[in-house]
XYZ file of C-alpha atoms in Angstrom:
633
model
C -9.193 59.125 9.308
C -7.453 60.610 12.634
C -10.713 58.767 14.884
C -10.095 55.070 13.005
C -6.211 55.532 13.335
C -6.816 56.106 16.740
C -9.271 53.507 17.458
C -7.157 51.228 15.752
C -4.054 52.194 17.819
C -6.008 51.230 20.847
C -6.827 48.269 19.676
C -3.797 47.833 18.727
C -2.825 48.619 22.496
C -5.134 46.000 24.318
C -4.542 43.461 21.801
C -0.916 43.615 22.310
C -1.482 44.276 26.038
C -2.964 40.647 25.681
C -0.601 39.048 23.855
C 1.851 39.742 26.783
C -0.567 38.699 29.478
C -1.047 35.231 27.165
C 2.510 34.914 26.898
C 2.907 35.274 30.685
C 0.270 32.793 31.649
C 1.798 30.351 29.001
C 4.811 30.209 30.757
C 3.611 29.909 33.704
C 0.965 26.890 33.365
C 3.222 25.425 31.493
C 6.572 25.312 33.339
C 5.899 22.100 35.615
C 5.566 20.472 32.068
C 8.472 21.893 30.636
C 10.899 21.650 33.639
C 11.223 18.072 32.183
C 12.715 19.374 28.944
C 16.193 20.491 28.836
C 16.602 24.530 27.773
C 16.392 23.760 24.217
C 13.020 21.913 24.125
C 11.542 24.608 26.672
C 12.952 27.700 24.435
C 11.862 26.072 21.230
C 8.183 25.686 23.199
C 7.981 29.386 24.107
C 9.144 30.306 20.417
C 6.142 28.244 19.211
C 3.559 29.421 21.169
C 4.813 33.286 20.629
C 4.782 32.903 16.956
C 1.656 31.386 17.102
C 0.327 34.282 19.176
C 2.122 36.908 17.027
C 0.224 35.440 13.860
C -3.090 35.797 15.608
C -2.755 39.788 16.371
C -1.423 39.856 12.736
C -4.588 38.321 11.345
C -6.880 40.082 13.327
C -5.324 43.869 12.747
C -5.548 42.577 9.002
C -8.945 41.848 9.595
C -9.793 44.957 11.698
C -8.422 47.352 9.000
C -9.888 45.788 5.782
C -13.590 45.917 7.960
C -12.558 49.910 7.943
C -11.428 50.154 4.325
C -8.126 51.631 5.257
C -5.996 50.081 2.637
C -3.206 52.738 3.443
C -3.503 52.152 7.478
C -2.992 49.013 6.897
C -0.080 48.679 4.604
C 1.405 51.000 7.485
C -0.018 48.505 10.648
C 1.492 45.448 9.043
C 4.340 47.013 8.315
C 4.608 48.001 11.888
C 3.367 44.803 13.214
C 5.823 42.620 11.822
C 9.013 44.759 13.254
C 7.151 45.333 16.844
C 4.206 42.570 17.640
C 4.137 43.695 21.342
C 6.866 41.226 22.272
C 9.375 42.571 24.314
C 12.237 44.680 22.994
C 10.258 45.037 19.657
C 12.532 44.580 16.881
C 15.144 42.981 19.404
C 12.209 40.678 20.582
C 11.572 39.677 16.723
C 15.404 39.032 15.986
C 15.597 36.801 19.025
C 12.907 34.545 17.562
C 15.046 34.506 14.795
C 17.950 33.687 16.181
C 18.913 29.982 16.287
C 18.145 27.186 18.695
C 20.845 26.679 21.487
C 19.854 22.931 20.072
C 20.922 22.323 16.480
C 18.584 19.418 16.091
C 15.716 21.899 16.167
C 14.587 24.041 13.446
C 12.681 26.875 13.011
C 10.727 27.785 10.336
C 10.382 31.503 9.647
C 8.715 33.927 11.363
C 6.456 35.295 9.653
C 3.908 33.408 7.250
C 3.969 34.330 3.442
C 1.887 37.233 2.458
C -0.277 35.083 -0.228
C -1.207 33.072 1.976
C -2.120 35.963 4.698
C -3.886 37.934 2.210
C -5.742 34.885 1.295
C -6.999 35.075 4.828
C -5.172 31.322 5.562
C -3.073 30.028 8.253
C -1.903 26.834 6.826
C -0.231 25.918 10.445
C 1.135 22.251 10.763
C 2.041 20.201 14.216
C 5.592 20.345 14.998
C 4.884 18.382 18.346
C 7.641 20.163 19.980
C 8.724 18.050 22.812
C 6.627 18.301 25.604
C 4.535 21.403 23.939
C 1.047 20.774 23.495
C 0.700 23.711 21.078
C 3.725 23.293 19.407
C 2.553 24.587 16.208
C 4.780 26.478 13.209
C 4.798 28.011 9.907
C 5.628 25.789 6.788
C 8.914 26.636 5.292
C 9.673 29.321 2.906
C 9.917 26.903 0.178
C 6.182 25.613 0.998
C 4.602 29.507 0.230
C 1.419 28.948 -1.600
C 1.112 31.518 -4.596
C -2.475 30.620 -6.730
C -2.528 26.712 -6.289
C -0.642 25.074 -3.256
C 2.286 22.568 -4.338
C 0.475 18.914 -4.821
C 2.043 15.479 -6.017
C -1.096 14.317 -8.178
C 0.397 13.236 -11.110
C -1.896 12.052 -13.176
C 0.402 11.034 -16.119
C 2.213 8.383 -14.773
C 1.214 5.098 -15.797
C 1.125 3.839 -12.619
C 0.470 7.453 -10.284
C 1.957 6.797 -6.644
C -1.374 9.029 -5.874
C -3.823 6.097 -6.394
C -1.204 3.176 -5.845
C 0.677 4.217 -3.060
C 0.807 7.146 -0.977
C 2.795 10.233 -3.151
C 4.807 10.366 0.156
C 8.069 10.806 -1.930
C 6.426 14.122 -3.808
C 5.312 15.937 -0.742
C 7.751 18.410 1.566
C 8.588 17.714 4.878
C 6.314 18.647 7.842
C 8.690 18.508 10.253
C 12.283 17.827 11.152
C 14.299 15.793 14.401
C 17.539 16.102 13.951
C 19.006 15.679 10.495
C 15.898 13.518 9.678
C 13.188 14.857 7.774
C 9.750 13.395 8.256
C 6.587 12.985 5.547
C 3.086 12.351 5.974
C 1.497 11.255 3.060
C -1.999 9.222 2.897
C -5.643 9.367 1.939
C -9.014 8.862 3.233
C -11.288 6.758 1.334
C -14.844 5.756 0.766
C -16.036 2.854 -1.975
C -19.445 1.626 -2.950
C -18.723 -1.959 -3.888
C -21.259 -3.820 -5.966
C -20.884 -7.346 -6.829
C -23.606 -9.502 -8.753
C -23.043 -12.185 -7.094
C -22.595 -12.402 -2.706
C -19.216 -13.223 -1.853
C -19.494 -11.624 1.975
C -15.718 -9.401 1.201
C -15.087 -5.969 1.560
C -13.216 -3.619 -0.394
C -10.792 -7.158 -2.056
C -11.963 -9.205 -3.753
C -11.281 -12.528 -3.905
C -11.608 -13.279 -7.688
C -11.054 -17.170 -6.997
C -14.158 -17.476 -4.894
C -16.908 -16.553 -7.324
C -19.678 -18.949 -6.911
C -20.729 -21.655 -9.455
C -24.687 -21.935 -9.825
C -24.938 -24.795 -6.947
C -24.412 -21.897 -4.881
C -27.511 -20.073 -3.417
C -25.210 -16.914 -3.409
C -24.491 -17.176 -7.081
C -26.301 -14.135 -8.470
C -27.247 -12.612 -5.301
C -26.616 -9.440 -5.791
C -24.412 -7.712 -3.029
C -23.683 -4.020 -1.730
C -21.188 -2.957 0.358
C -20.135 0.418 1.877
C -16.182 0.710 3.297
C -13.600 2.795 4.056
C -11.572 0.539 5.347
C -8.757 1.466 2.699
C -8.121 4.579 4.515
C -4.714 4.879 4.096
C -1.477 6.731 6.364
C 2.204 6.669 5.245
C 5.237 8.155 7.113
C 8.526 8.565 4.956
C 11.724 9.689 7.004
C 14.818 10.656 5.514
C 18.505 11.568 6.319
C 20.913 12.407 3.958
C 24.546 11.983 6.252
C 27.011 12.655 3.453
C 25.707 13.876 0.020
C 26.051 10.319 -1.523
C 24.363 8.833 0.994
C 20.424 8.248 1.543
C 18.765 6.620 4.503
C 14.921 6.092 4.598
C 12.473 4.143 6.472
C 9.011 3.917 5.531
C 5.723 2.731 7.277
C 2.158 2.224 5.517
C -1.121 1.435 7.021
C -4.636 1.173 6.559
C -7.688 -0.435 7.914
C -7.981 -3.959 5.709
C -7.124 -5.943 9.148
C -10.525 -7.971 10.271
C -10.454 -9.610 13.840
C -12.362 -11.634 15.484
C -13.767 -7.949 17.127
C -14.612 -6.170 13.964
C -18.542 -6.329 12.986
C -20.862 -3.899 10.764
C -23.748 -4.053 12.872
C -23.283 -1.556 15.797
C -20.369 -0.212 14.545
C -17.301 -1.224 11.953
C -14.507 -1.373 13.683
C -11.462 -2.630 11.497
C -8.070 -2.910 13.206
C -4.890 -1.113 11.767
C -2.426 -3.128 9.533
C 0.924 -3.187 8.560
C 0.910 -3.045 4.473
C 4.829 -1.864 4.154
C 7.811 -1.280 6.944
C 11.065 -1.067 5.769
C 14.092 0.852 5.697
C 16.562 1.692 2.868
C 20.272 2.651 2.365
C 21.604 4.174 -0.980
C 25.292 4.305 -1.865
C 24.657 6.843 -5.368
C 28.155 6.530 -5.946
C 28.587 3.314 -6.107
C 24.788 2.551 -6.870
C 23.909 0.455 -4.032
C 21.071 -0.078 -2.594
C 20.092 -2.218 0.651
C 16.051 -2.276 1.541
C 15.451 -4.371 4.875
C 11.799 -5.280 5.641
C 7.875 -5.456 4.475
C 7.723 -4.155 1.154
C 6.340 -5.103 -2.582
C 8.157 -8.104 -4.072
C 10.738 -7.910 -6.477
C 8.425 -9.967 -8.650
C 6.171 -7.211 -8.589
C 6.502 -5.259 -11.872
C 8.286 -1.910 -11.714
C 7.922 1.433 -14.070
C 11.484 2.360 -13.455
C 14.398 1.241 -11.487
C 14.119 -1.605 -9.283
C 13.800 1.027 -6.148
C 10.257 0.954 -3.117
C 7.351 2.811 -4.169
C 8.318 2.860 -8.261
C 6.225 -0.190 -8.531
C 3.864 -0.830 -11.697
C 0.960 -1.307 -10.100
C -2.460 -1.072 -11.781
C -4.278 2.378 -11.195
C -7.581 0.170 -9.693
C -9.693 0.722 -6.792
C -9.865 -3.304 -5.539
C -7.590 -4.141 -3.260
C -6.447 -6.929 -4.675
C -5.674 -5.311 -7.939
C -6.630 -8.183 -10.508
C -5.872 -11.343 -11.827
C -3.276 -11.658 -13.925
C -1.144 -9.407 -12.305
C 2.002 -10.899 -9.845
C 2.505 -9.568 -6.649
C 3.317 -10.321 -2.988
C 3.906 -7.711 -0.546
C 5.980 -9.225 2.299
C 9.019 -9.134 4.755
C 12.129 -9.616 2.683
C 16.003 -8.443 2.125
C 16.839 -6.773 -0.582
C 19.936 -5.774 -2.287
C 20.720 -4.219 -5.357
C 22.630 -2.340 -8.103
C 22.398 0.498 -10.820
C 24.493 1.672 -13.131
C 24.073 5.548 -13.998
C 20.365 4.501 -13.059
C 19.810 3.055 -15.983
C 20.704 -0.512 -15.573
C 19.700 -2.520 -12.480
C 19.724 -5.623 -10.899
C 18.491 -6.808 -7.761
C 18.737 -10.112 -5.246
C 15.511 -10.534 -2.919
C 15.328 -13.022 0.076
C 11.491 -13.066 0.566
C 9.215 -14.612 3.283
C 7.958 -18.362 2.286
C 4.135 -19.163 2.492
C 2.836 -21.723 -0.177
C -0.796 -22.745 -0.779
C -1.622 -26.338 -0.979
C -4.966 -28.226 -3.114
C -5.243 -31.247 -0.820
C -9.214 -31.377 -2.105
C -9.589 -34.851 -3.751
C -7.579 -36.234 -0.247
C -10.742 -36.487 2.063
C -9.278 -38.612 4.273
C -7.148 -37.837 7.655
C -4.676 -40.395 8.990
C -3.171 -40.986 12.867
C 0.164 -43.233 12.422
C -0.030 -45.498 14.959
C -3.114 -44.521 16.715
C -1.418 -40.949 17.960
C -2.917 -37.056 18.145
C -1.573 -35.753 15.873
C -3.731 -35.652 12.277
C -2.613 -35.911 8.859
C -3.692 -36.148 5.451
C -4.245 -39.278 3.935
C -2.519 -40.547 0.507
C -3.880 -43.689 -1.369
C -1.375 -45.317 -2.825
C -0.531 -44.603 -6.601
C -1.319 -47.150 -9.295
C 0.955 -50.531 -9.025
C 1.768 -49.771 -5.180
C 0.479 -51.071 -1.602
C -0.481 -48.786 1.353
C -1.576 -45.411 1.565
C 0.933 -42.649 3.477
C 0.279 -40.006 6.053
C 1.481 -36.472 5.071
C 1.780 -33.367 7.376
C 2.428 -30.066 5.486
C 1.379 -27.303 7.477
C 0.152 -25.809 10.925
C -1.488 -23.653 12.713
C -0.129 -20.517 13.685
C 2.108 -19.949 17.179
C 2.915 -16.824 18.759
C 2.722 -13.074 16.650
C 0.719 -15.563 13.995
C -2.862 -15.650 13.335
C -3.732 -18.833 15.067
C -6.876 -19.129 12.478
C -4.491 -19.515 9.427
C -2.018 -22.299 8.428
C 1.176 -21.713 7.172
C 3.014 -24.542 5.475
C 6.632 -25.995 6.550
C 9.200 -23.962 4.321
C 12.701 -24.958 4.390
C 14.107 -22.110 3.137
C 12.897 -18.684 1.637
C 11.799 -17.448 -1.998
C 14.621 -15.973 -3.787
C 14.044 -13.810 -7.222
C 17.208 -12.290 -8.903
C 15.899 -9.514 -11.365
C 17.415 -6.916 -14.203
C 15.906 -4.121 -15.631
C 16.667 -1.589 -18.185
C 15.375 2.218 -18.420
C 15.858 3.516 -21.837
C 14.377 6.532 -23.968
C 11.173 3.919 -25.218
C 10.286 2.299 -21.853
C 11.351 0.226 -19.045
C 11.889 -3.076 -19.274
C 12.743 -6.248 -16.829
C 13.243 -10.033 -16.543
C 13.482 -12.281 -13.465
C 13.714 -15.764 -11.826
C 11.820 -16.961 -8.732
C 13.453 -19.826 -7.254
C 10.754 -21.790 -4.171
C 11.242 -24.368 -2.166
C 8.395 -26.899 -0.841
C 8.853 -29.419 2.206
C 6.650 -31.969 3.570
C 6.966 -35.293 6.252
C 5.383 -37.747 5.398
C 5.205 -41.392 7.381
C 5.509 -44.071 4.286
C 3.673 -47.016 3.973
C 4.950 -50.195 6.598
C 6.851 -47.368 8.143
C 6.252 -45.852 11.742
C 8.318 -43.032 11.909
C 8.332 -38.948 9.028
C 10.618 -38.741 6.008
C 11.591 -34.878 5.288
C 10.548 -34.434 1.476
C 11.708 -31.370 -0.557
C 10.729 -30.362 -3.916
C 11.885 -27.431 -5.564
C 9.491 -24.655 -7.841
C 9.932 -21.632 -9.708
C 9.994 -19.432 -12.752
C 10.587 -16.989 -15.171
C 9.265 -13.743 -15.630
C 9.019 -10.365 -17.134
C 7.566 -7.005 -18.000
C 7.432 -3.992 -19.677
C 6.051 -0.028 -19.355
C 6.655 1.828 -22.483
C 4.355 5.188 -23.824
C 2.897 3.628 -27.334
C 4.156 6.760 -29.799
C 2.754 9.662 -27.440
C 3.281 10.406 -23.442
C -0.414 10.191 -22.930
C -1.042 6.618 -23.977
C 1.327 3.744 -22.354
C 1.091 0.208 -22.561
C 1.866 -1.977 -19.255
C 2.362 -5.595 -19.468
C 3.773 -9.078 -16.893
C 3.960 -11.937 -17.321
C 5.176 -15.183 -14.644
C 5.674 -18.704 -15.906
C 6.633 -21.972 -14.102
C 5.942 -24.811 -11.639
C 5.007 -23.639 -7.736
C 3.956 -19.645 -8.576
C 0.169 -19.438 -7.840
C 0.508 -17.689 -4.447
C 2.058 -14.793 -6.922
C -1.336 -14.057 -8.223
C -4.120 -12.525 -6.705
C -6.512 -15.896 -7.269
C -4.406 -17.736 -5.100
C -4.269 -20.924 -7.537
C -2.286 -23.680 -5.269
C 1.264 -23.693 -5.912
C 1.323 -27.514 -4.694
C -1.034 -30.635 -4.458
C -0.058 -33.968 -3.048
C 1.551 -36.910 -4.684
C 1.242 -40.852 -3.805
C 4.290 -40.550 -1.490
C 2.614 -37.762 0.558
C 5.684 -35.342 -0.870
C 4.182 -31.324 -2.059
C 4.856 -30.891 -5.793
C 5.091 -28.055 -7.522
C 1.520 -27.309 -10.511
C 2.517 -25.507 -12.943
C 0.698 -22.199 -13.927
C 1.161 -18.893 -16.127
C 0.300 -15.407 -14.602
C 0.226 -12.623 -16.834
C -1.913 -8.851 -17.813
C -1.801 -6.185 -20.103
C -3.235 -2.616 -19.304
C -3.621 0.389 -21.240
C -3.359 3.850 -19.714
C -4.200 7.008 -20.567
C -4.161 10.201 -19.858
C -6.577 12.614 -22.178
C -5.811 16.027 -19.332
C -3.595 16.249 -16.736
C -6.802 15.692 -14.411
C -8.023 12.826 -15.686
C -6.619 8.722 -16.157
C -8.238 6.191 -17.935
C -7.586 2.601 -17.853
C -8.390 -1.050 -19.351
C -6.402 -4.093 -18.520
C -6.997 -7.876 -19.453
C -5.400 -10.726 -16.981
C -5.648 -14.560 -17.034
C -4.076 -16.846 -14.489
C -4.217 -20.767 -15.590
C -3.050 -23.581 -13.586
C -1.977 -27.308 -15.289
C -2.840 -30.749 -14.165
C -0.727 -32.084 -11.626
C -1.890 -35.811 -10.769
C -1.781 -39.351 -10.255
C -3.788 -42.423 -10.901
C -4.404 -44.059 -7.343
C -4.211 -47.722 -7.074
C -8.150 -48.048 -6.816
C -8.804 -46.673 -10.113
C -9.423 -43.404 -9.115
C -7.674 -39.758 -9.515
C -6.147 -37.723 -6.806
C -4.049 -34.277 -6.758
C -4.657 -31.194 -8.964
C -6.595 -31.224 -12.799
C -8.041 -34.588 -12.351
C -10.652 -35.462 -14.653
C -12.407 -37.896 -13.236
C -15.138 -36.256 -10.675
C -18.586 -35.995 -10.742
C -19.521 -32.674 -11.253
C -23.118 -32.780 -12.348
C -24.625 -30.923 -9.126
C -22.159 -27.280 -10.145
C -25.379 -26.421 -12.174
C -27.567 -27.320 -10.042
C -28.579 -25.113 -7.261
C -27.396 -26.921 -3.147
C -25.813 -29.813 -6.174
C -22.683 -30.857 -4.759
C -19.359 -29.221 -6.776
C -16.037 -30.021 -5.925
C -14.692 -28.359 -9.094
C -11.162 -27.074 -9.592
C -10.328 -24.598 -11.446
C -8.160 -24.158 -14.067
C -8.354 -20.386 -15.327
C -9.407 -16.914 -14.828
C -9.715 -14.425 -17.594
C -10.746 -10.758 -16.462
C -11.125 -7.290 -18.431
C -11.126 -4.324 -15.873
C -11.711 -0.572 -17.433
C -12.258 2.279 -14.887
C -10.866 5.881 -14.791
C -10.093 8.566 -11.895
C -10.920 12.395 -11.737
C -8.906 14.617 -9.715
C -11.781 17.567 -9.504
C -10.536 19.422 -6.748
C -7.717 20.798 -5.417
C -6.847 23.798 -2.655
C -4.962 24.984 0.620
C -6.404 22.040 2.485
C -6.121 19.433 0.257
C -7.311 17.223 -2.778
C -10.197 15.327 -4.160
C -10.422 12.422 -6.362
C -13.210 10.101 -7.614
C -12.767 6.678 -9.549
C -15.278 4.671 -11.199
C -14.345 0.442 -12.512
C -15.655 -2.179 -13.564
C -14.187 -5.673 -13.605
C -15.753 -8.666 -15.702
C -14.244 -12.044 -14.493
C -14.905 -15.556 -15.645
C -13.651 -18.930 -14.541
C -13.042 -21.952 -15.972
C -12.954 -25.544 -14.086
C -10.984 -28.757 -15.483
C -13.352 -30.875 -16.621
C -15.328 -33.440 -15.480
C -18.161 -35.885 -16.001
C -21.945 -36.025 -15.136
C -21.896 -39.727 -13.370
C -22.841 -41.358 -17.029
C -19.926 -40.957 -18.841
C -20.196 -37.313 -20.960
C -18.411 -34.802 -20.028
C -18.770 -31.160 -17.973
C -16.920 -28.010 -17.589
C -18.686 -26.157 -14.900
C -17.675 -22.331 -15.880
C -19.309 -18.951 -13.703
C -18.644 -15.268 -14.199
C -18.529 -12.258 -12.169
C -19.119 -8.497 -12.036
C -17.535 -6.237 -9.639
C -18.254 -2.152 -9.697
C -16.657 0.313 -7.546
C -17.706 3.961 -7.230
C -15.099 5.429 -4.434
C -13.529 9.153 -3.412
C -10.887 9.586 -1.991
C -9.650 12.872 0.049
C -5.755 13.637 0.220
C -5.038 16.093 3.023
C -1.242 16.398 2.261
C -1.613 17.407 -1.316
């Protein structure tokens, strides 16, 4: 016992001996760097790195006595190691690390780490990135001590779990402080094995518009895709200046961006992009709330409140969740108001984009023999002429110069209240759009400004149906102008005889099941349709133009290279899938999902060239197998 005390005690010795050398040549390589800082940066650097070292001899004289068996020597070395590391002064040393920062806006987290997690042989540190420190590592805080399973925010028993639908940003501690702000990382990273029955050349989204009708070679090709390009990072920073105040910003990303670079040949290379930026202020006492930038629409459905990141969004895999369900996510100002957080209403000012079906006008027009292209109009039945109509262009500067964005005079505006009682949340809305064209009328040589308004009415619901495991989770959008709300993208506009945008109207709507049979596992099935009505006119040469019309040949969708101009008119989809959250430790979760969506669509009919009628229909299957890892939980 008296030889491994005393071999230990020279260990002890050097290691210690060590630690001060370490410290010494610390300081000294790094005080060009640090001469930048000002005293409290360069003292909070030196704090870091000791600690850090101080941890180290810690962990190895744990290490060193539990090789010998010396449970006793090294109840008694700890003991003595954590009241005299080999830092000067001993105990005086380990009070001045204690001691606060001349800087207030720089916090330490204690000095020593917590004992479970020592014992369990782990050093869960986390990067502070100290000002200019390059090592500026430090221990969790107190409240972060990991006794049997480390804290996570997988909550399976939500109906819509910010886990698989956002980020669980909101659920996790902070990592770090600046100031009086406290700063979150929350993400994932992802891999799915997308199969699709029929090629459609996407990744990870799909584009449930775009199946193929059988004149298509790729209709029932079978395709296979590999991505992880729904690797996801959040950031959540808070401040809390008076205690009925709240200050946030938030920024989301992942990898769904494809430029012109980006190929899967060589390598897959998918740019960054934005999915949310915004900042919030909350007045609790007087139940205000102000959110300013890229964020979910208010349209979107919510399972409580009307607040970011309390959205009702489906628990699936795609990207582009699935029809039936209304969504935009996109720059917007938002006010709103609760009362005892149980009653809310909200006023969004949203970005304006609008789709346009200009498919049955073929034609392009040049008033008066200049540049600049339109579409052309035939006349409607009982006039003379055909008009010129310009709607759109290509994007300028910041824009993506390969998409068109159409000529919006104003931007969307939806006015919402919702209602959080014992049985469920519930919520109604209006969407109120506005469309604007120029069009050069017929004789004329000069644009006229056209402006038609669009809109609707909405709802929807999240209630548990008689038991917390099973909810029910419904929407539903109605009116004229509303496609771009759904993820088919029906138009919200087609042309008219005077070359003015006007409004087809169309009904979004799903309903999804959810439940949860352990606190490991969700299940879901959800059913969505999106429909579209006619919106048309009867041209002066006997033939149909704008959205629905029933008189085009579409013989050749059945027919394999046939030619199919089809529109459509719905999509029906049932989606069922499930996730398993089968792992879960010090560094981190796991979590596998499994869906599959069934899709059909419907065109307005048409005829076969003799007279009888056709209604070209396809289908689609869509499976995803993906994982996903979650380091911060």
């Amino acid at each position: 016992m008296n030889t491994a005390a005393s071999e230990n005690s020279v260990s002890k010795t050097k290691l210690e001996t060590k630690l001060l050398v370490g410290t010494l040549l610390f300081c000294l390589f790094n005080k060009p760097a640090l001469a930048l800082a000002d005293d409290a940066q360069e003292l909070a650097a030196i704090k870091a790195q000791m600690r850090l070292l101080a941890a180290q001899v810690e962990a190895i004289e744990q290490r060193q006595a539990k090789r010998q068996g010396l449970k006793k020597t090294q109840t008694a070395l700890a003991g003595k190691g954590r009241h005299n590391t080999g830092l000067a002064g001993g105990k005086t040393a380990t009070a001045a690390l204690g001691s606060g920062p001349a800087d207030p806006a720089i916090r330490f987290s204690p000095d020593t780490p917590p004992a479970s997690v020592a014992q369990a042989g782990g050093l869960p540190l986390r990067s502070h990135g100290s000002g200019t420190n390059p090592f500026g590592f430090e221990w969790l805080p107190a409240s972060q001590e990991v006794v049997g399973h480390p804290r996570s925010a997988m909550d399976l028993a939500s109906s819509s779990p910010s886990s698989i639908t956002q980020t669980s940003v909101d659920h996790l501690p902070p990592v770090f402080t600046i100031g009086g702000i406290s700063v979150k990382l929350g993400g994932f990273v992802e891999l799915s094995n997308i199969a699709r029955d029929s090629n459609m050349t996407a990744g990870p989204a799909t584009a449930w518009g775009s199946f193929p009708y059988a004149n298509n070679p790729n209709h029932g090709l079978s395709e296979e895709r590999i991505s992880a390009q729904l690797s996801r990072m959040s950031v959540l920073m808070e401040a809390n200046p008076r205690k009925d105040i709240r200050l946030q910003a938030y920024i989301e990303t992942d990898f769904g961006g494809a430029a012109g670079t980006s190929n899967s040949v060589q390598i897959s290379g998918y740019t960054p992009r934005m999915r949310q930026g915004y900042f919030t202020f909350t007045q609790k006492d007087w139940g205000f709330h102000l959110l300013m930038g890229q964020a979910w629409s208010l349209v979107t459905n919510y399972s409580k409140g009307l607040l970011p990141r309390q959205e009702q969004l489906p628990a699936v895999t795609d990207n582009n969740q699935i029809p039936g369900i209304a969504f935009t996510r996109v720059p917007q100002i938002r006010i709103g108001k609760d009362w005892h957080e149980k009653y809310w209403l909200g006023l969004s000012i949203e970005d304006p984009q609008g789709t346009v079906d200009a498919s049955t006008f073929s034609k392009s027009c040049s008033p008066n023999g200049s540049s600049f292209s339109g579409t052309n109009v035939p006349a409607g039945y009982g006039q003379s002429g055909t008009s010129c109509a310009y709607y759109q262009n290509s994007g300028g500067v910041l824009l993506n110069s390969g998409t068109h964005y159409t000529d919006n005079p104003a931007p969307d505006i939806v006015l919402k209240a919702a209602a959080d009682t014992s049985f469920g949340h519930y919520e109604v809305f209006g969407l109120g759009r506005w469309f604007r064209s120029l069009s050069v009328m017929p004789g004329e040589s000069t644009t006229r400004k056209h402006t038609h308004f669009g809109g609707g009415v909405g709802a929807g619901l999240t209630t548990p149906l008689g038991t917390k495991k099973l909810q029910l989770a419904g929407n539903i959008l109605a009116g004229e102008g509303v496609g771009r709300y759904g993820p088919s993208l029906l138009p919200d506009t087609t042309l008219n005889s005077r070359g003015q945008l006007t409004p087809v109207p169309e009904i979004i709507g799903s309903l999804g099941l959810i439940g949860h049979p352990s606190k490991s596992v969700l299940l879901y099935t959800y059913g969505g349709v999106e429909t579209a009505g006619r919106k048309s006119y009867m041209g002066n040469d006997g033939h149909q133009y704008g959205y629905g019309v029933s008189d085009l040949n579409l013989s050749g969708c059945s027919i394999e290279f046939g030619s199919c101009n089809a529109q459509t008119h719905t999509l029906a989809s049932l989606t069922a899938g499930g996730w398993w959250h089968f792992m879960e430790g010090h560094y981190g979760s796991m979590m596998a999902g499994l869906q599959y969506t069934y899709i059909r669509k419907f065109a307005f009919k048409g005829n076969d060239g003799f007279g009888n009628s056709v209604s070209p229909t396809t289908f689609g299957n869509t499976v995803y197998v993906t994982f996903r890892y979650f380091p911060f939980q």
